[in-house]
Amino acid sequence: MMQNLPIPFLVLSFLTILSALYVVTSKNPVHSVLALIFTFFTISAHYVLLNAQFLAIVNLIVYAGAIMVLFLFVLMLLNLSKETEPVKSNWWGISAAITAGCLLLIITAAFQVSGEAVAKNPVEGIGLVKALGKVLFTRFVVPFELTGILFLASMVGAVLLGKREKGNDALISKEELNG
Amino acid sequence: MLTLMIFLPLLGFVLNGTLGKFLPKAISGWLGTAAVFGSFVIALMSFMDLTGDTTMPERIYTKLFTFLHVGNFHVDFAFQFDRLSAVMTLIITGIGTLIHMYSIAYMHEDDGFYKFFAYLNLFIFNMLVLVLGSNYLMLFFGWEGVGLCSYLLIGFWYKNVDFGKAARKAFIMNRIGDLGLLMGLFLIYDTYGTFEYQDVFKLVFAGSAESNAVNTAIALLLFIGAMGKSAQIPLYTWLPDAMAGPTPVSALIHAATMVTAGIYLVIRSEAIYALSPIAREVVMWIGLATSIMAALIGLKQNDIKKVLAYSTVSQLGLMFIALGCGAYTAALFHVITHAFFKALLFLGSGSVIHGMHHEQDIRQMGGLRKKMPITYLTFLIGTLAITGFPFLSGFFSKDEILMSAFAHNPLVFGLALVSAGITGFYMFRMFFVTFHGTYRNTHHGYDKVHESPLLMTLPLLVLAVLSVIGGAVNLPQYLGESISGGLHHLLSYDGGGQFSPILMYPEHAIELSHTAEIGLLVMAVSVFVIAFLYTRNKYVTQGAVPESDEAQAGMGKVLANKFYVDEAYDTAFVSPIEAAGDVVGNYVDDKGVKGFVDGFGSGSNFISRLLSKIQNGNIEYYLVYMVIGVALLLAFNLF
Amino acid sequence: MIALFVTFFSAVALLFLGLNKKESNYSVFAAISLFASAGLSWACSANLMSFGILESWVPANMMLFGKEQHLFSALLAFIVGLIILMFRKNEIIGNDQLGLMMFSLCGAYMMVSYQHLVMLFLGIEVLSIPLFVLAGASKNNLASNEAALKYFLMGAFSTGIFLLGTAFIYGGTGSLELEMMGIKPSFMHAMEGMPLPVLINAGIVLMSVGLLFKVAAAPFHFWAPDVYEGSPNRTTLYMATIVKIAAFVAFYRFLNTFAGIADAWKGWISVLGGLTILWGNIAALNQTSVKRTLAFSSIAHAGYLVMFLLMADGTNTWILWFYGLAYALASVLVFSIANQLSVSTGKKDFSAFNGLAKRSPIVGVALVVGVLSMAGIPVSAGFNAKFYLFSFAWQHMPWLVGIGLLGSAISVGYYFKFFKHAFMQESEERMPMVDRGWLLLLASLILLLGAMPWAVLNGIF
Amino acid sequence: MSILNIFSQVEISHYIYLSTVLFCIGLFGVLFRRNAIILLMCIELMLNAVNLLFTAFSSYMGDSDGQIFVFFIMVVAAAEAAVGLAILVLVYRNTRSTDVSFLDQLKG
Amino acid sequence: MEVIIIPILASIAVMALGKKNQIWMSALLSMLPLIFIAQFFNHVGVDGGWKTLFDQPWISDNIRFTTGFDGLTGILLLLTNILVPVIILGGIRNDENRVKITALTLFMQGALNGVFMAQDGLMFYIFWELALIPIYFITLTMSGENAFKITLRFFIYTFVGSLAMLASLIYLFLHTANYSFAFEALRAVELSHTESIFVGGGILLAFLVKIPVLPFHSWQADTYTNTPAAGTMLLSGIMLKMGLYGLLRWFLPLAPESIEFYQPWVIGLSVAGVLYGALIAIRQKDMKRLVAFSSLSHVGLIAAGIFTLTLEGLEGSVIQLFVHGINVVGLFLVIELIERSTGTRMLGELGGLAKNNRLFMIFFMLIALGTVAVPFTNGFPGELLLLKSLYAYRPNLSLLAGLTIIFCAVYVFRMVQFSMFGEGKGEVASLKWNEILAFGIITFFILGLGFMPQILIDIVHNSIVQIGQWVSEARGVMS
């Protein structure tokens, strides 16, 4: 089964999974961020494979370009770039892995058993900006407008939370929390 | 008239009960007396009508209202005045009047004077309902009612805790009997479909396909009721304790009237008993046992009223022997005479107690005959009557019982004779110790002892006369055919063609030869003589004083302690029930049932705490729970 | 749609007004505009008014504006208005927070009227994102911070699961439109008796998990007690009522599309419903904090409402509406009393209620009405709501109704703690109570809905 | 206009597997890590897995709705990240930590 | 309708007037419904079946607010509206809670009237629950260590029972032709045997808890003991009768198919309860507790009588439920007055109270006699009929239950003895006019019904015969 697959797909998939794993396991947050950005790149590549060129670009711009930069920025701001995270006990990792693995197994096994197919009807060009834009501003104009509320709300919210009030120093020190 | 007769005492009760507090004692007392006397007069008139006028129906029947009517269950609130009721009514109201009168003086100093008369009137009312009711349920009304009045009057001096205990004991023992009676009533209704005497007996007589087993069961259940009310083994222990009440009460309720209700019940139900030899046999043997046992206990009692109480129990036993032998007339005869002389004795003892300033122990008395001549004389007559001095009332009635017993079974006769003999011993013992010998009381001087006032001695005299001549109501045949058997004829009246005889199965005249009769008489008299001589020798000539209970030994101790029956009942019934109450209340109910229910609550709380532990505040755990939930859901759905 | 418009623009207006006068309290303005939204929506539902221009702008496959949608919008706006009104004095609330709450309400409107999963997704997010902020709005309060972080992390996580489910559904049915989604599986199920495709099945499960998370049904409820406890009272109340009602309407509409394959989801959803009822009620028994108790109580109520999901035949939405109204009224009543007391006494446990009945009998009576309504004891709105719910659910899942009754019985155990403290305990502290008139009004509203529900329902539906 | 004619060479199920695997990796990360920022990143990873799946379905079925949906997911993710990071900063300011397991004051 | 509304309005009025209200005013208000009840007796009468008086859609078009009247309802209405004035006159202590308790009592009067008049299943349930609420708040005014636990147990216990009944009613409701809760509609539902056992069981549970019959009684004693007197009187005097009324009115007609199944159980448990309660009562020192267990004993007999399904049993139970209400309220009133004067109700600490207050003594004695069921007091006819019906069912059970007439005498007279007799250890304050009136009403019924129980039977006969017919139709034959 595997050998029939085209090489680019396999390589991309392999890279995606590998970098995703690195995101999860890396002890250094900055490395995680970088690995995540790399993952986004590979996913964008998948989009290209899937004829979704618009999404490929947007993915890079929004995710890799904006969101991940925000993450990095926060990491730097909070000075978390070092390996500050305490090492978790092994059993916790194992149990987390087992839990996630079970879920994975269940889903994949279910698909294996049923082996179902999705109606294949590839149409040329739906992933282009032109086509998508047309849909977005006709059928999806309402949700598109409503995202305005979302952004307004998140903006106001972020400002609300970020606003420094007087005397707003640490309520509780880390030592206290530890103790 | 009948209604008036019954409700006059109730009126007295209501008046005394509501207004008595505001009335002077004299008015209150005479009011009560008048109410009963009124009833007596009406009863006498009605009795005359009933027996004298042949055009009168064989019973006067009055229905007041329907008491209960549920489906085919129907009970009328109705009264009937027939010959048996008439006799009972006359005793009740007649002796009742005397005792009321006596009480005016006896209770003169008591705070609850009006209350006392109210209770007495209420008692008379209930007693009349008992004997005049036209059906078994009315009888039950009166039956319970007199029990209640007995309770109220025994516990009349409520400040004394022991008296209260005695009162409750009386009521509860009566109730045990009542339960049996009630079951008997249900069985009667179940079998015959009615409570009306007439209808029941008609059906019984017609032998409406009911087996004698059912009748036996009815008879035995009714007898349980009679046991309670008439103080038979095993339900007799309340009667001696009932002496806690004022003495007129003992005279009226616990000697003359209420305790004979059991006899009345059996005579009334003669139709049923007639069909059940087994039940009669039971009645007879229980009567016999009670009679002997009570008499034996009476030998060693030192409380003047206790002696009389055991004597009453013993005499009641004799009556039941008669009933068991089928000699209903004899039993009723003894009821009448016993009412006379026992009331006399009780009132006499009351007079003694009154004169002795509430001293009841005969060992504290002695030599009273000089100070209290009238009491002495009347008491002597009473004693002679009860012990069977020839040609006094008790002699005739007791002999009739003994003869019927002999006709039934010589062994029974022998034992009954023993019982009658013991009567002589304890009665004369008491009599001599009380009135003869020397004065022994240390608290009150001999000079303080006084004769009772006229109001008290007058009833004594009347009763003394009655005790002497009371035998006249049913003289034996050997004294002459024409004057004999008055009561017998009364009860055997065949209803003048209508169906309502008192006794369904006319009693056979006792077929004894004159020799046998004379022989029996001689035996009875000689027993009396022996008793008289022995006690006179011991207590008058030798001047012996009964020793205290502690000094008793052997059989005497057993007798002084009343065969330890009270203790045995305590151990066998009272304590276990109380213990069961404690166990059920404290353990089964509190820990068990409630604990079980509360278990749900504490179980929920336990789970609640468990759930709180799961909710440990750490988001990582929450996420894991959530993913596990998702995984389980997926697994459950996809496979 | 009109409600969304009015709410959104008054929220924006509030934000602008806030620029001028910083310290002012705009609660009354917000409440009035929300009541106006509610009124307008109700007018639309009763065909007294029409805003066809606005609604014709929306493509038909995106949002639906039927009578029910209007009524639910009116209900949501009314409740939020009530919340804002009742809390206007106790905590100083900035106009930004009011604005956020109203933005969030816009998300709720979307959820009740979506016809396309995009709208549902956006609705959930518009509803949630302001709430993440509002949960952490008292910034100096560590509990509030913790609540915000927990809510945010778990909310985002559940969004991920929800989206995976959406993707599966998309793949399985080939559509994201509500009306189209159900056709294929129903057809397959009815005509060929084929097993349900894994994509659809798993999709339903995963999407349901996302929604069950929002309504705080077991075992996806773990966030709820913590977040409810940590958040400011107003936000807690908002979460307990609006989020729940909106999510249930959305859930109901979602499951309604799959009514043809109800066998596939009825079973496990009812099991979760039963679990939620028991979990919520039992866990509440042992709580000391008032808010936490009410949080578990709201979990239990979510469990009862799961019954409603099972009768997904599209005709009984009025039950949910009535239940939502009854539950919200009682919650607002009890929460606002609890809030006032905890503010004035500084206590968070039940001892804050000590001696309430004696100090202020009117508030005592109001508390009684509110709590009895929550417990579902007649004559109260809560009883009627539960009665309608249980009697209709019986035909679908009798044993779940049995568990519901059992849960009601257990719930008495903690609801009556209020009475224990309000009536049996004495207190030295003075407790000034404000808004007694409003509280009494709410209580009478609950009683009115309890005493003559049919008249009210007939007037509205 | 595809670089490869991938639709004929790769079954859709492979994309499903790939996305699921990615999703589960993200999920594993959420469960495994304690740093809130990493958690957030793992969630982004999960969202991206979903995006990939949507896109794949959309492309295979020739239906543009899926891609629009992905677009909206991205929009939402951005908003969410903004608010999330704001919360995180707030928490960090108060506790000097981004470790989620320290925040367990609310419990019971 | 009026008899429901008036007390509730009166309750609000009393609450609003606050401390100013006089005992007489509230008593008069509570007597107002009697006028209407008299009208019902006059104009509606007790000859026909259950006549509808008022009918309006309520919870839905077919779930209606429907009130009706017949003999059975009439008896219960009489009981309620006689006892509530008595309670208000004598049973409410003049302390800070008086206004509250008076208002709650009046409210409860309205709710109880609703229970007894409801012709609609859901209305019945609603008022059933509604009647529970005032009593709950009355119990909440008690103090003590376990107070909350006790009230909670009481409430949850009865609530669970009620919910079971609700479930059963809903089940029947869903099987009616047009989704109606109307009594006739519910009755018309045909149930299979198994169904009827479950449905009947649910309905039965609510009533058995309320009555209470043996294993469901553990809320009773503690609640009685700790509740303020008014609450105890309401509970024992009227609330228990709700359960018995429910058995007659709702259980028997609605689930007659299941009676066969439950009959031996209920009778067995009831008779066991008769002895159980009596045994415990014998050893109690707290007078209230004693009466509580005696109540368990008495109502057990009533329940057993109902389940014999004989006319004697059914009508006897109606008499007895009326009479027990009167008597037990009287007893609790006595206990309350003793406690008010002496500060205790422990038998060991009392004694000799008869000395200074004869009137009180007379009232106490009469009530005690009524309780002991001495002839010519009201307790007797009912007990007679019940034992008789039980005898028709099983003679040996009748004998066992009949032991109660012995035990009852034991514990009642023990109570009288240790409180009233013996050496004086305290005094009862002389009775005020309101208390005398309260006692007067009670003694009037004690004596009146002792002579004329047939009055009650005439009132209730037609209703009972109708219920009997329904049962016998379903069971084939009725004895």
Short mmCIF file of N, CA and C in Angstrom, two decimals, chain C residues 13 25 75 96 106 169 175 180 182-183 185-187 202 205 237 263 276 282 301 338 362 389 399 416 443:
data_model
loop_
_atom_site.label_atom_id
_atom_site.label_comp_id
_atom_site.label_asym_id
_atom_site.label_seq_id
_atom_site.Cartn_x
_atom_site.Cartn_y
_atom_site.Cartn_z
N ALA C 13 -21.66 50.85 20.58
CA ALA C 13 -21.95 52.17 21.11
C ALA C 13 -21.43 52.30 22.53
N ASN C 25 -21.22 53.90 34.70
CA ASN C 25 -21.78 52.56 34.68
C ASN C 25 -22.87 52.53 33.64
N LEU C 75 -35.40 35.12 24.30
CA LEU C 75 -35.13 34.55 25.61
C LEU C 75 -33.72 34.89 26.07
N ASP C 96 -16.35 47.94 28.85
CA ASP C 96 -15.73 46.93 27.99
C ASP C 96 -16.26 45.54 28.32
N CYS C 106 -24.06 37.74 20.92
CA CYS C 106 -24.22 37.62 19.47
C CYS C 106 -23.89 36.21 19.00
N ILE C 169 -17.66 14.78 9.55
CA ILE C 169 -19.02 14.91 9.02
C ILE C 169 -18.97 15.42 7.59
N SER C 175 -21.21 17.59 2.93
CA SER C 175 -21.80 18.92 3.03
C SER C 175 -21.61 19.47 4.43
N MET C 180 -28.59 19.50 4.32
CA MET C 180 -28.04 18.47 3.43
C MET C 180 -27.41 17.33 4.19
N GLY C 182 -28.03 15.53 6.77
CA GLY C 182 -28.73 14.36 7.25
C GLY C 182 -29.22 13.44 6.15
N ILE C 183 -29.24 13.94 4.93
CA ILE C 183 -29.89 13.17 3.87
C ILE C 183 -29.20 11.84 3.61
N PRO C 185 -26.88 9.92 5.31
CA PRO C 185 -26.95 8.82 6.28
C PRO C 185 -28.36 8.28 6.46
N SER C 186 -29.34 9.16 6.47
CA SER C 186 -30.70 8.68 6.66
C SER C 186 -31.10 7.78 5.51
N PHE C 187 -30.72 8.21 4.34
CA PHE C 187 -31.04 7.43 3.16
C PHE C 187 -30.38 6.05 3.24
N ALA C 202 -18.28 8.73 13.69
CA ALA C 202 -17.25 9.37 14.52
C ALA C 202 -17.45 10.87 14.54
N VAL C 205 -20.08 11.74 17.01
CA VAL C 205 -19.57 11.60 18.37
C VAL C 205 -18.69 12.78 18.73
N LEU C 237 -22.92 33.29 36.11
CA LEU C 237 -24.35 33.19 35.82
C LEU C 237 -24.58 33.15 34.32
N ASP C 263 -31.04 5.95 16.26
CA ASP C 263 -30.57 4.79 17.02
C ASP C 263 -29.08 4.87 17.29
N THR C 276 -24.67 12.46 33.89
CA THR C 276 -24.57 13.87 34.27
C THR C 276 -25.50 14.22 35.42
N ILE C 282 -24.97 14.40 42.89
CA ILE C 282 -24.26 13.78 44.01
C ILE C 282 -23.06 14.63 44.40
N HIS C 301 -28.65 20.15 35.85
CA HIS C 301 -29.71 20.64 34.96
C HIS C 301 -29.37 20.33 33.51
N ALA C 338 -27.10 35.37 46.31
CA ALA C 338 -25.82 34.83 46.80
C ALA C 338 -24.71 35.85 46.60
N ILE C 362 -38.41 39.48 52.90
CA ILE C 362 -38.77 39.51 51.48
C ILE C 362 -37.75 38.73 50.66
N LEU C 389 -40.78 18.41 30.55
CA LEU C 389 -39.62 17.70 30.03
C LEU C 389 -39.75 16.20 30.31
N TRP C 399 -36.20 5.11 31.37
CA TRP C 399 -35.28 4.94 32.51
C TRP C 399 -34.52 6.22 32.80
N PHE C 416 -31.60 22.41 49.95
CA PHE C 416 -32.16 22.83 51.22
C PHE C 416 -31.11 23.35 52.18
N ALA C 443 -39.28 36.63 41.68
CA ALA C 443 -39.94 35.52 42.36
C ALA C 443 -41.38 35.40 41.90
#
